Every structure is written in C-alpha cells, then in structure tokens.
Amino acid sequence: MGLLSSILVVANLLCFLFKICYGVDSISPSQPLSDGNIIVSTEGKFVLGFFSPGSSKNRYLGIWYQSIPVQTVVWVANRVSPINDSSGILMINSTGNLNLIHNDSVVWSASTLKEAQSPLLQLLDTGNLVVTDGNSGDYLWQSFDYPSDTILAGMKHGWDLKRRLNRRLIAWKNWDDPSPGNFIFEMTLHNYPEAYLWQGSTIYFRTGPWNGYGFSGSPGLKSNPVFAFEFVYNQDEIYFMYTLKQALLSRALPNQTNSMFQRFTWTEQSWKLYASLPIDRCDTYALCGVYARCLVTDSPVCQCLKGFKPKSEKGWDSMDWSQGCVRSKPLSCEDKSTHGFLTFPGLKLPDTTHSWVNTSMNLKECRAECLNNCSCMAYTNSDIKEGTGCAIWFGDLVDIKQFPAGGQDLYIRMHPSELGMEDGHKKKITVLVVCSVVIASGMLLASYLILRIRKNLKEKMERSRTTGHSSRGKEEDMELPMFDLSTISRATDDFSLNNKLGEGGFGPVYKGVLDGQEIAVKRLSRSSGQGQNEFKNEVILIAKLQHRNLVKLLGCCIEGEEKMLVYEYMPNKSLDFFIFDETKGKAVDWSKRFQIICGIARGLLYLHQDSRLRIVHRDLKASNILLDSEMNPKISDFGMARIFGGDQTEGNTNRVVGTYGYMAPEYAFDGLYSTKSDVFSFGILLMEIVSGKKSRGLYHQDQKGNLIGHAWRLWKEGRPLELMDACLTDSNNLSEVLRCIHVSLLCVQQRADDRPSLSTVLLMLGSESVLPQPKEPGFFIDKGPHDANSSSSKNESSSTNEVTITLLDPR
Ligand SMILES: *[C@@H]1O[C@H](CO)[C@@H](O)[C@H](O)[C@H]1NC(C)=O
Ligand SMILES: *[C@@H]1O[C@H](CO)[C@@H](O)[C@H](O)[C@H]1NC(C)=O
Ligand SMILES: *[C@@H]1O[C@H](CO)[C@@H](O)[C@H](O)[C@H]1NC(C)=O
Ligand SMILES: *[C@@H]1O[C@H](CO)[C@@H](O)[C@H](O)[C@H]1NC(C)=O
Ligand SMILES: *[C@@H]1O[C@H](CO)[C@@H](O)[C@H](O)[C@H]1NC(C)=O
Ligand SMILES: *[C@@H]1O[C@H](CO)[C@@H](O)[C@H](O)[C@H]1NC(C)=O
C-alpha cells in the first residue's frame, strides 16, 4: 500500500498543479482511482471522477458528460457521505466489490451480484458504470441500477421485482448538495402501474398508467422522431425506458425546486428544456377530489362527473374541491346486476392504487367482471393501442383529468336511472336507428330532387341572362351582393393612397368602411382574360366557399372594365407581418403558431376536399394568410386562379401563378398543378412559421442554401430543433415543434406522390403517431460538399432550377 499511495500522491499533484490528469479506460484491483484522475467512457462521451458541486468544497465520486463544456453530473456514488478533502480513493477488490475509501474508512461501497474472478470496472458510453468479470459480458453491478436523479437513454426507471430493486429518481437537495432532496419520481407497484412524482410524502403528480401508446396522463411521453419509449410490465419487472433515435444529448430528471419532471436536450451550447411534467394545473394530484374531472379550459376547472354532485356545496362554491363529489343516486349492492356503465371519454385514467388488471380479457369480459363485484367502480381496456386487456378500479375514483382533446374512455358504474340511452336499451336504439335510416334516405331523395329542380331553374336563368333579359341586381338566385362603383369609391375614399393596404398579385387592396363595417376591397388588375359573365359566375361560386379559415367574400363590383372583390377586413394584417419580424414575432408564441398552422391546414383541406369546387389555391404563402382580431388565420386569394382563367389544360398553361420560394418543382417546371403542389407550399409555410425566416431570404454563414436546404441539412444532422425561431425558445412543447418540422419536410418532398394529402397532414399534426422519414426535398440546391454518388443528378437538377427561376419569378 505504501508504494501505491506515494504513486497516487504524485499523480494527484501532477493533476492539480499542472493539469496533467491521468485518464484511464477502466480500473482493476491493482489499479485504483484516486481524486484527480478520471475514467473516460468507451467513446469519450462520459467520465467518472471526483468533483465538487456548485460552491461546495466537498468531494463526490460521480459521472458527468466529457463532451460538453458545462459540467453536468448525471450520477453520484457517495450522495450522502461527502469527502472533505481530495484524498478519496475508489478501489475494486478481488471479488469485484467497490469501495470508496477516505482516511482508511469506507465511505461508500457497492457489492456485486456474485463473486468475480478477474473483475474490471468500466464506464460505458451510455453513462453506465459497470463491473464485469473477465470476458463474460454480464454486469455484476451497474450504476444504472442505482440511479441518482437523472434518467439517461437505455436506463430502466422502475422495479426489478425479483431483487426488490426500485430504480427511482431523487432530486438533489440543491446545486451544492447532491444528497436526496424533496422530489422523487418513482414507479408504483400498483396492479396497473404508473409513476408518481412525490413532493416529500405527498403525491404531487402522477403520469397515469401505461395504455399502450404512452402514460394515460402524459401524452407527450409517446414515441416521436427523436425518442422511443418503452414500458415493460411482467412478473419480473415493471419499468419505463426511453431510447434516442438520433445522436443527441438528452437527460430527464426531477427538478430540485419546482416539482417538475423535466427533460433537457443539449442544443446550441446549452441545455434546453424540451418537455416537462406536470403539464398544467389539472395535473395537480386530486385537485378536484373524487368523482370530479378537471378540465383546464373550464372555469372553474373542477366539475362533478355526470350523475354526481358536490359532496359539500359550500366548499365547492368557494372553490375548495377537495371533498369531491358523491353519486346523485346512491348504489346498492343488492341490485348490482341492474347497474350499468356510462362512457366518459377524453380522460386521464384515475389513480390506480386500488386496481386490477388482466391483459388477456376483452372489454366485454371486463365489463362482466366489473359488474359482478359491487366494489368495482369502473373499467376500461388496459391497452388501447391493441384494444385489449382489462383494467378495473375498486373504490372511489380520484384524480381524473379531462383533456381538451385526446384522452381515453372510462366506463363508470351507474345507477340504472342515470343511464338514459347509454346501456341496456339496445332495442330502443335499434328502432331509432332504423327510423333514422328511413328518414335520412327520404331526405336524401328529397334533396336530390330539389337540387335537380334548382339546377334546371338555374340553367334556364343562365340562358335568359346571356340573352340579355336580366340585369344586374335583379337575379333572384344572386346570393352575393353587388355593389356600385360609386359606393365602393365612397367607402374607400376614392381609392386613396392612405387607404391602400397593399398590392397583391392580382391588384391593389384598399381598406374601406361600408355601412359602418370595415371592408377590404381588392381591385383586380385588368388583365383577367374573362368576360363579365364568366367573372360573375366564378365569383358567385367562390362566395359559396365558406369556412372559418377562409376570408369571407362579402360581395363584388363589376362596372365596365372595373372588377372588384369586397372582403371582410382583417385587423391584424397578414402572417408575414408577424413571423418575419423579430419584435412582432414574440407576440405570436408557439401555441398560437400551432393554432395558426392547424387553422391553415383546415382551411386548405376544405378547399381541396370538402368544398364542392375542389380548389387548388396555387399561391399559398405567408402574405396570403390574414389574421383576424383573435389571430385566427384566414386564407385569402383562394379561387384567384379560377377567376383569372387559370383552368386551362396542362398543355397550354401560359401563365404560372404563384410565388417563387413556395412553388412545387413540378408546377414551376412543367405547369403541373394539383392539391399536392399546394401541400408543397404548405410545407414551406410551415417551415417559415417554425423558423421565422423567409423561404427565399435565408443566408447562413457558410450555407448558401435556401430555407428548405437549411432545414433538410439540420434534419440529416440530427439537429432539427435548431431550425426553430430564436424567439420561441421558451416553448416547452418542443415535441410539437419537432413534429411540425417533420411534417413540413414530408410536405416538400421532391415527388408529388410522396407528399401527404392535407387530411393526412392534419392527422399527423394532431396525433403522436410515428411519422415516416422524409425523402430529399424538391428545389434543394445543395452547393455544399456532398458524396460523389449523387452529385451528378443534383447538378443536373440545380442547373434546371436556376434557369427556371430566371424565367419564372413573376414579381
Ligand atoms: C474531515 O473529516 C474528518 C472525519 O471524517 C475529520 O477528522 C477531519 O478533521 C475533517 N477535515 C477537515 C479539513 O475538515
Ligand atoms: C471485498 O469487499 C467486500 C465488502 O466491501 C468484502 O465483503 C469482501 O470480503 C472483499 N473481498 C476481498 C477478497 O477482500
Ligand atoms: C483520519 O481519521 C482519524 C480517526 O479515524 C482521525 O483521527 C484523523 O484525524 C483523520 N485524518 C484526516 C487527515 O482526516
Ligand atoms: C429547475 O427548473 C428551472 C426552471 O425551469 C431551471 O431553470 C433549473 O435549471 C431547473 N433545475 C434543474 C436542477 O434542472
Ligand atoms: C385472465 O383472464 C383469462 C380469460 O378470462 C383467464 O383465463 C385468466 O385466468 C385470467 N388471469 C388472471 C390472472 O386472472
Ligand atoms: C371484489 O373485489 C375486491 C377487491 O379485489 C375483493 O376484495 C372482493 O373480495 C371482491 N368481491 C367479490 C364478491 O368478488
């Protein structure tokens, strides 16, 4: 020991005085680790060594990232027994046990599952510190079994039931003290397991049980392009685990101070908050007591479930919901077979402390099982992904959250008088269904007849109109107001420059006031190739397109050469006005942006699919998305291609409308347009909303590419989140941001067939399902170095691009 300690003293001196530290791959019985030295993981991502946290002088043995400049400790050995100087030594003895020694006494130790022959301690690149024996790959001990506060990719959070080992996460006391603090995140041993976040001895939040997709109350913990989540529940183990699908640094831990379980990812040289739990106030455990649901968009947030009433009206009225609710009609066990169940959709399942699960039963068997035992209060499928399994609840149901969207069904036991139509009234329903089918088909027939009659009428009127019998303003079927030029002229102050809102592709737009209502007047440039009647017919058709995400056409004006469209006025101008401006961009936070994205998608879906005309917009861009007073998006300029006679066959399209930067390649090059070219433009718009950068004007230091190219490069390099607008970094819904980036790349794929339809886009935006990998985008001019294999084809297409751009750019 004498020689060894003098060697160690010299090594320490070297390390401290000259910063020549001695990093090793592993330690063995003959080679201990002293303070000042480190073990580097197999590929250099992590190190094991001694450190002092924050402003403390104490020394701890721990693991931190080697590859980043901010020391971030993910594991601590001697959390509760600090060493007060730098003479600590980690030894592994000949049977594989670890001893942390200070002044000849053992400060911390770890024993292996069985005695080793030739033990070795190694730090793996996952951050797992393991004891192995000779060439056998088995871990006789691993730090992943004894987590501190951090869960890393590949680590199990939960129970090894055979060893009664509870791998739980306990926050540090504070930055200076890694000893166990107040917040604990652990997996419960309930029959239907879930994870609890404890604050001291009270439950602060629970994730809800695993339902096949994810934890019932934490939709954000589902698999996505970056993370894969796994939940294992069997006789031997109950655990939750995540793995990374992309090369990035990510860790999750309970916060020391603010009762949150948070995930951070390392981007742009710092740890960014990626997601945190609980999500909102309704996640506060048992906020509403029993038999009440919490809906965060409601006021007050707590409401008794249907068929229940507040236990204490007084408490309830003063917003003390802790006593919860009781049944309006109490149940009695004698007549249990007459009970039924009401379906409560959209929930986070209640607390599972008193639950029971059978994974091989179906829903019908589950219902029977629940009905048969009068202490059973509710049941549902234990796995809603497969639609299988049975979970049932005994006793009062507590901590039920209602999601504004999503969530799952729960079937709650009810007194027969509370059931209404829901259950045990199959006959009535059948009769009703038959009746309604008969009525519905009758109505269909009738409306068909009416339509026929109207069509005939209309054709007749059309004929009479073209022969000059009717005049403006007298048509009976004219549902769209026609305005005189003099009226519009007065409303816009004679088209004064002061009232000019902007210049669109089809002519200038003026603000005006008509009968006290603010309006926007689009004065179409005279080049429209249509005659008056054609124009009027088009406008009437387009006026019939009504959707809350389309700008409403109020009327039109045709007089001589003048053609004008009168729209509702949008006080918040257009989207480009906000997202491309650093200061105004801050006013539109991520949740607002996401609402805008979904609104645009819904409006576009209506144009493509749900409206009678099936319109391809052909000029979707940020300046064509107007915003009302509540920042709801409204698509404008739809149908302009129709009005401007853009309906020629593909062969003779002599005018390509649209804007460079948004145009799909097949449309720009070949004039081929389809709903899929709109999808392309939508993808670009999505990128712009996420990044706050214009599709055209992105110049990055050493990357000359456009926005698509930039997005694609970041995606390929596994850093997609770097596309995000700098003023959005406070957003804690990074998985949503990531999803939008992913969807945008799917929308701008080179081949129109590869792009999703708008209905698929909406599904993708709204769900957590796994998305396909995007292929290389269209219009991607890669001027950077790239592999030889693909360079020839790329050069070809990029030269085509450049030629086309000069020919096309219409504005
Ligand atoms: C360090 O702790 C030991 C006991 O473990 C104590 O005897 C010693 O005085 C302490 N040294 C300092 C510098 O505080
Ligand atoms: C290794 O250490 C453990 C406990 O620290 C002890 O029980 C065991 O006897 C030691 N083995 C040897 C060979 O010293
Ligand atoms: C080591 O521990 C002994 C008692 O176990 C104590 O007397 C001594 O001061 C300690 N030495 C150091 C350097 O902490
Ligand atoms: C706790 O959360 C706050 C706010 O999100 C954050 O600034 C802080 O770094 C977190 N603490 C830890 C230990 O991660
Ligand atoms: C689960 O249900 C199946 C089918 O009803 C039954 O055969 C099995 O014994 C049940 N298992 C348990 C543990 O109750
Ligand atoms: C009903 O379920 C409870 C809880 O599992 C159990 O204790 C009780 O024995 C059951 N009663 C009947 C009649 O099966």
PDB file of C-alpha atoms and ligand atoms in Angstrom, residues 84-85 102-103, ligand 1:
ATOM      1  CA  ASN A  84     -13.985  16.724   2.837  1.00  0.00           C
ATOM      2  CA  ASP A  85     -10.613  16.662   1.070  1.00  0.00           C
ATOM      3  CA  HIS A 102     -11.221   8.027   2.767  1.00  0.00           C
ATOM      4  CA  ASN A 103      -8.745   8.125   5.629  1.00  0.00           C
TER       5      ASN A 103
HETATM    6  C1  LIG B   1     -12.541  15.769   7.537  1.00  0.00           C
HETATM    7  O1  LIG B   1     -13.345  14.783   8.180  1.00  0.00           O
HETATM    8  C2  LIG B   1     -12.684  14.012   9.139  1.00  0.00           C
HETATM    9  C3  LIG B   1     -13.649  12.957   9.620  1.00  0.00           C
HETATM   10  O2  LIG B   1     -14.140  12.233   8.591  1.00  0.00           O
HETATM   11  C4  LIG B   1     -12.176  14.907  10.246  1.00  0.00           C
HETATM   12  O3  LIG B   1     -11.487  14.132  11.154  1.00  0.00           O
HETATM   13  C5  LIG B   1     -11.302  15.978   9.655  1.00  0.00           C
HETATM   14  O4  LIG B   1     -10.892  16.885  10.630  1.00  0.00           O
HETATM   15  C6  LIG B   1     -12.015  16.739   8.519  1.00  0.00           C
HETATM   16  N1  LIG B   1     -11.058  17.659   7.886  1.00  0.00           N
HETATM   17  C7  LIG B   1     -11.374  18.903   7.564  1.00  0.00           C
HETATM   18  C8  LIG B   1     -10.318  19.677   6.855  1.00  0.00           C
HETATM   19  O5  LIG B   1     -12.459  19.387   7.835  1.00  0.00           O
END
